[in-house]
Short mmCIF file of C-alpha atoms in Angstrom, two decimals:
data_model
loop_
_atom_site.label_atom_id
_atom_site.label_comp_id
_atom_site.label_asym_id
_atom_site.label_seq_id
_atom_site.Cartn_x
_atom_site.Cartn_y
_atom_site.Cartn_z
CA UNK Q 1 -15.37 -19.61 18.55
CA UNK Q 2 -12.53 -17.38 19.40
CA UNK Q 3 -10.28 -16.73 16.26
CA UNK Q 4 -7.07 -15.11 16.12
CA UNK Q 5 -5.83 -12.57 13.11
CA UNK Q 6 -3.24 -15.84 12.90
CA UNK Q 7 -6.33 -18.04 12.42
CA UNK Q 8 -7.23 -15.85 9.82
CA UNK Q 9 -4.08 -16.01 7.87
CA UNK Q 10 -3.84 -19.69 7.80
CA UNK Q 11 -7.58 -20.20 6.42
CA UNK Q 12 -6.60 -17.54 3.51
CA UNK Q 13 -2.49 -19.02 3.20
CA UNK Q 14 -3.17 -19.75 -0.34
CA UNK Q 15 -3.62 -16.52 -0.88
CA UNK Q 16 -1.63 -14.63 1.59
CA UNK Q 17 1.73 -15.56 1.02
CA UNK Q 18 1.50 -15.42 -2.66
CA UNK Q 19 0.35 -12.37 -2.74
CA UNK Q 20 3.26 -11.32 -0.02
CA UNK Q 21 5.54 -12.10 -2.18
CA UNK Q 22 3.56 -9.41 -5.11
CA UNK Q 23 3.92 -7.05 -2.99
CA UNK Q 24 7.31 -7.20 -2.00
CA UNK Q 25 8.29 -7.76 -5.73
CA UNK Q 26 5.86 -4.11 -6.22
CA UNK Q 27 7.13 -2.35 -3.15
CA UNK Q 28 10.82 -3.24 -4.70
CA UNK Q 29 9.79 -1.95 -8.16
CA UNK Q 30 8.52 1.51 -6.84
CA UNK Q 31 11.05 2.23 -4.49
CA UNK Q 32 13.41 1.76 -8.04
CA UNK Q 33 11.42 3.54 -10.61
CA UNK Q 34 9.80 6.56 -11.10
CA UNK Q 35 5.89 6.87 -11.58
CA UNK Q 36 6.53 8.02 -15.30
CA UNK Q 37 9.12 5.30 -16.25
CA UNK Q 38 6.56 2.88 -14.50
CA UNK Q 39 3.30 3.95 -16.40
CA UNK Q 40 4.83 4.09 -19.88
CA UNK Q 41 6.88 0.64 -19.64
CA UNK Q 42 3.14 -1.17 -18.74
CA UNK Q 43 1.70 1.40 -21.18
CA UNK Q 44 4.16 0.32 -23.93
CA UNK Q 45 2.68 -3.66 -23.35
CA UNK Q 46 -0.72 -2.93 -25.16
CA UNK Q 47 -2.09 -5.33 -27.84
CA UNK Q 48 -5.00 -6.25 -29.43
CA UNK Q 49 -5.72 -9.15 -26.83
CA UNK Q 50 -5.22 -6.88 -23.81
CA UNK Q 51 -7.62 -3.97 -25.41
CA UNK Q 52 -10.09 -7.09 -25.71
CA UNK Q 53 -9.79 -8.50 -22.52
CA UNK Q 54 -8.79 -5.91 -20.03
CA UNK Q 55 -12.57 -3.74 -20.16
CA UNK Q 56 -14.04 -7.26 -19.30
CA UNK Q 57 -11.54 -7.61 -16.38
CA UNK Q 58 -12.21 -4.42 -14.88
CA UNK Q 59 -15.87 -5.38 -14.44
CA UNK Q 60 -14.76 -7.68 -11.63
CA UNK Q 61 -14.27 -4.88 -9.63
CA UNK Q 62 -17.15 -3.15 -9.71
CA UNK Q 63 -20.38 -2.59 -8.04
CA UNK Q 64 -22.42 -5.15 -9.29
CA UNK Q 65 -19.87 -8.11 -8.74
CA UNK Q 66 -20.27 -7.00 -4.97
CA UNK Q 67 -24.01 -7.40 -5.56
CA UNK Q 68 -23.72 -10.57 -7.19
CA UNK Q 69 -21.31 -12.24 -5.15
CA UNK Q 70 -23.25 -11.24 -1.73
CA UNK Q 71 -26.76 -12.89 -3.54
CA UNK Q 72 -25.07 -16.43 -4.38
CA UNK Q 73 -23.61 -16.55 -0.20
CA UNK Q 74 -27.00 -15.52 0.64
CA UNK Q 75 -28.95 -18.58 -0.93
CA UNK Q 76 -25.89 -20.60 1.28
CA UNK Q 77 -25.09 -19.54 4.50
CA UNK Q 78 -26.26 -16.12 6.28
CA UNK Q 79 -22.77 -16.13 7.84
CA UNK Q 80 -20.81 -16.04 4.71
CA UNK Q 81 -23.41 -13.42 3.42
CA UNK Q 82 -22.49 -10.94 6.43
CA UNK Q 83 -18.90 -11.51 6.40
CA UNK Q 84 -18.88 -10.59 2.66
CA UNK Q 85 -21.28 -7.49 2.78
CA UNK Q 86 -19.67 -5.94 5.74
CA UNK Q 87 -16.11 -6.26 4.68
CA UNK Q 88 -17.14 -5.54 0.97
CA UNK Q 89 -18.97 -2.08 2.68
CA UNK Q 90 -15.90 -1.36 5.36
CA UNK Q 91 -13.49 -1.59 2.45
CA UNK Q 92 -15.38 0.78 0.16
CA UNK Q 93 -15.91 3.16 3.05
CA UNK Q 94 -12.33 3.31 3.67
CA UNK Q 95 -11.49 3.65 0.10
CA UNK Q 96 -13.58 6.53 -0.26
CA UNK Q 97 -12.35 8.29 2.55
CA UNK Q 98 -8.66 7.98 1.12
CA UNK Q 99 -9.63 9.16 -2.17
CA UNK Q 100 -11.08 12.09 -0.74
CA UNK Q 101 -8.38 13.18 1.35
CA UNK Q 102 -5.89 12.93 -1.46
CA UNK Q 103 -7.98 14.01 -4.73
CA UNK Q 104 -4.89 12.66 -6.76
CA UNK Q 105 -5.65 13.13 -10.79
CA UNK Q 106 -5.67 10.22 -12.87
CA UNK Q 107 -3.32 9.73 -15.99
CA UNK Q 108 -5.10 11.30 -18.24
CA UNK Q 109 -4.94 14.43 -16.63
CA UNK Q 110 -1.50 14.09 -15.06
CA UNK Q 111 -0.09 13.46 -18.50
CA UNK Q 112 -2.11 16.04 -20.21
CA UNK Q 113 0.82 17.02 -22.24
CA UNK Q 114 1.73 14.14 -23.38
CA UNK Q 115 -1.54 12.17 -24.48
CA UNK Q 116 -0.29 11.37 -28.15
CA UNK Q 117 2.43 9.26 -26.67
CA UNK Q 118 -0.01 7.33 -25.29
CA UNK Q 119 -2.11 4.08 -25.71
CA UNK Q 120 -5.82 4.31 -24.63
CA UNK Q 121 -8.40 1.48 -25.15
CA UNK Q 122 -11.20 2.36 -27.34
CA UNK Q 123 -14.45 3.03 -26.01
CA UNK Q 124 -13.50 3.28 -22.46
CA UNK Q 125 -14.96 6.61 -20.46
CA UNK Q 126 -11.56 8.35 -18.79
CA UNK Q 127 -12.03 9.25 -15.34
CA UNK Q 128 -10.10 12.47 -14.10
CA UNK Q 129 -9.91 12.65 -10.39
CA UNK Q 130 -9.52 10.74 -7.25
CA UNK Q 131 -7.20 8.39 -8.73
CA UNK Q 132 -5.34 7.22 -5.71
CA UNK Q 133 -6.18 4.80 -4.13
CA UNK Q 134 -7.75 2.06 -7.03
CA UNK Q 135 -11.33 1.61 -6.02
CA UNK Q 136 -11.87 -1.56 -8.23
CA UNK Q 137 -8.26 -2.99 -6.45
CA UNK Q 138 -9.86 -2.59 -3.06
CA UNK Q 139 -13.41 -4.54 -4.08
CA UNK Q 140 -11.03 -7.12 -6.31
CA UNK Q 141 -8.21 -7.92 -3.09
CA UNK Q 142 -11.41 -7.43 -0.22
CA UNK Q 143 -13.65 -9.81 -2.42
CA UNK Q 144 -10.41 -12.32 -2.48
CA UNK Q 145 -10.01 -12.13 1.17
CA UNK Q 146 -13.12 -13.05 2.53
CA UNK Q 147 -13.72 -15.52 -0.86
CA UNK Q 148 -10.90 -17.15 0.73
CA UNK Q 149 -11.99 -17.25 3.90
CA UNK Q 150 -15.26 -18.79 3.38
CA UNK Q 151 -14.93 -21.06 0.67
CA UNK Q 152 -14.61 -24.89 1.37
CA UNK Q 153 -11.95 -26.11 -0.82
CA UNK Q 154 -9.09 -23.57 -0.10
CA UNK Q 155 -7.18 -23.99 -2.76
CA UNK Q 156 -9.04 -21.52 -4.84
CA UNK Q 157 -7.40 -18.56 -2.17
CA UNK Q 158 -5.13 -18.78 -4.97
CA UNK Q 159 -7.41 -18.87 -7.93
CA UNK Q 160 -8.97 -15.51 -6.32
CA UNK Q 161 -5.79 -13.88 -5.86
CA UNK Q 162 -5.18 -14.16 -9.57
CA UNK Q 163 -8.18 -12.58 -10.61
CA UNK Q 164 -7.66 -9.92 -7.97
CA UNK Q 165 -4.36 -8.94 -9.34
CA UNK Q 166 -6.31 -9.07 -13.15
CA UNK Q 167 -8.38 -6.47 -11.90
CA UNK Q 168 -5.59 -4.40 -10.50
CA UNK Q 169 -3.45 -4.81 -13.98
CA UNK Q 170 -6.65 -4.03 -16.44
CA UNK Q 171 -6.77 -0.18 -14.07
CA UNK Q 172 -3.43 0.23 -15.02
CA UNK Q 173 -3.89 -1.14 -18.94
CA UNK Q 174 -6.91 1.17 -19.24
CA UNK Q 175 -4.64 4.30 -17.81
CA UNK Q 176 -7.40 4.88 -15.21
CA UNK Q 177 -4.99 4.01 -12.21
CA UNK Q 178 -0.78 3.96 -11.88
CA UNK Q 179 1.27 1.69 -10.26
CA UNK Q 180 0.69 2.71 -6.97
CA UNK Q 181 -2.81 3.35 -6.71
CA UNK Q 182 -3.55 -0.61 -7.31
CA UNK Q 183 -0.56 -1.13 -5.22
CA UNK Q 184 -2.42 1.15 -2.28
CA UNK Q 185 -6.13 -0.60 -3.16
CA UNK Q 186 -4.74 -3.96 -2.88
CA UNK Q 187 -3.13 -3.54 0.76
CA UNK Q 188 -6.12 -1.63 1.92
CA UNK Q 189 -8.43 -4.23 0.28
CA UNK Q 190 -6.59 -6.92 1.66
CA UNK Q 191 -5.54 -5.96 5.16
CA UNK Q 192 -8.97 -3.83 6.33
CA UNK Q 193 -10.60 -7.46 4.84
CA UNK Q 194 -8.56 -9.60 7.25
CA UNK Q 195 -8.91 -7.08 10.58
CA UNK Q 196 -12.21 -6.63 10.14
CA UNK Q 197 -13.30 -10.58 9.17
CA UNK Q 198 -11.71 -11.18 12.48
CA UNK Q 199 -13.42 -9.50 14.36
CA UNK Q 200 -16.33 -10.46 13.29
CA UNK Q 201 -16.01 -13.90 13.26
CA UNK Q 202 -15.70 -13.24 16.91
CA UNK Q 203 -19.28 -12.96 17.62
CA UNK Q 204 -20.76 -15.31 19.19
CA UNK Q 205 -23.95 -15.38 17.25
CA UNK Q 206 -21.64 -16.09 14.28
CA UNK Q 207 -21.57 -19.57 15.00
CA UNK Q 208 -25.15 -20.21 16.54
CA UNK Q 209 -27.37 -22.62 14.34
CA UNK Q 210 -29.52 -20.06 12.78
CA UNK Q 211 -26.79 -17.89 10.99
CA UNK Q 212 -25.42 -21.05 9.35
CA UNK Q 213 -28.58 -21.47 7.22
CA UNK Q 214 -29.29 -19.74 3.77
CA UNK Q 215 -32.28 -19.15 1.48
CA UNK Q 216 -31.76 -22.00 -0.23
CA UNK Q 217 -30.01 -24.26 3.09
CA UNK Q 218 -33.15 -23.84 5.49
CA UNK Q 219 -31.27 -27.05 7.61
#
């Protein structure tokens, strides 16, 4: 099999050009507004639904979902179990390494001075450093990518670009991220996702019998 990035992109349309069209309609919103006016407009949107919901959303994001998600391809195909590991581990590599190089403060610390003016969720542990870019954004858009790539039916590219962009908005609802660090984890997440998925779906032993098979598909 030799795939092109532009083979890519078609098996994850449903996806991709929605989420195009985000970020345009993001990139247009930063370029107009400050980071303050930004943070306390979605800051002022808080409710009682979104303080339930949004700590649930987050989780999707995190650590374990990786672990999870990589244990259900591995009872199905070995294939789609390296495609999501590796891009789920390149992606959090990367992340790290940008977070590291910038050691941007979070919200909580950037607006130390004005924390009464704002809304925090109850019962949610503040983080203080390496806020840019959104680690959870990265998993959620990398996770969509691949999801998107692999599944059968691909109409649910964009079912998994909706609860991508859910994880990106609960960082920002919780005041762990701003606008731009989701912004920044969702382009990394999504583009380091598609490079790297194509070139590994290059390999030849890819596509050989053997990798096709799972723990629970042994034909």
């Amino acid at each position: 099999m030799n795939a092109r990035i532009t083979d890519v992109l078609h098996q994850i349309r449903l996806f991709f050009l929605p989420y195009l069209a985000v970020l345009v309609t993001c990139l247009i919103i930063k370029i107009n507004y400050t980071r303050e006016e930004i943070y306390f407009s979605l800051n002022a949107l808080h409710s009682n639904i979104g303080d339930y919901i949004f700590p649930y959303a987050t989780h999707l994001g995190e650590f374990y979902m990786v672990l999870i998600i990589t244990f259900i391809m591995l009872c199905h195909s070995y294939r789609k179990t390296l495609l999501v590991a590796t891009s789920f581990a390149i992606s959090g590599i990367l992340v790290q390494i940008v977070k590291h190089i910038y050691h941007a403060p979070r919200p909580v610390v950037y607006f130390e001075k004005q924390l009464s003016t704002i809304h925090f969720v109850k019962g949610i542990n503040m983080l203080h450093n390496n806020s840019f870019p959104s680690g959870h954004t990265v998993t959620a858009f990398s996770a969509a990518v691949v999801l998107s790539y692999v599944a059968v039916n691909k109409r649910y590219g964009f079912i998994f670009l909706l609860f991508a962009m859910s994880v990106a908005y609960s960082r920002m609802y919780l005041s762990q991220h701003f606008f731009e660090d989701v912004t920044a984890g969702s382009i990394l997440g999504t583009f380091s996702t598609i490079m790297w998925i194509t070139w590994l779906d290059n390999r030849p032993f890819m596509h050989s019998q053997g990798w096709s098979r799972g723990i629970l598909k042994r034909k």
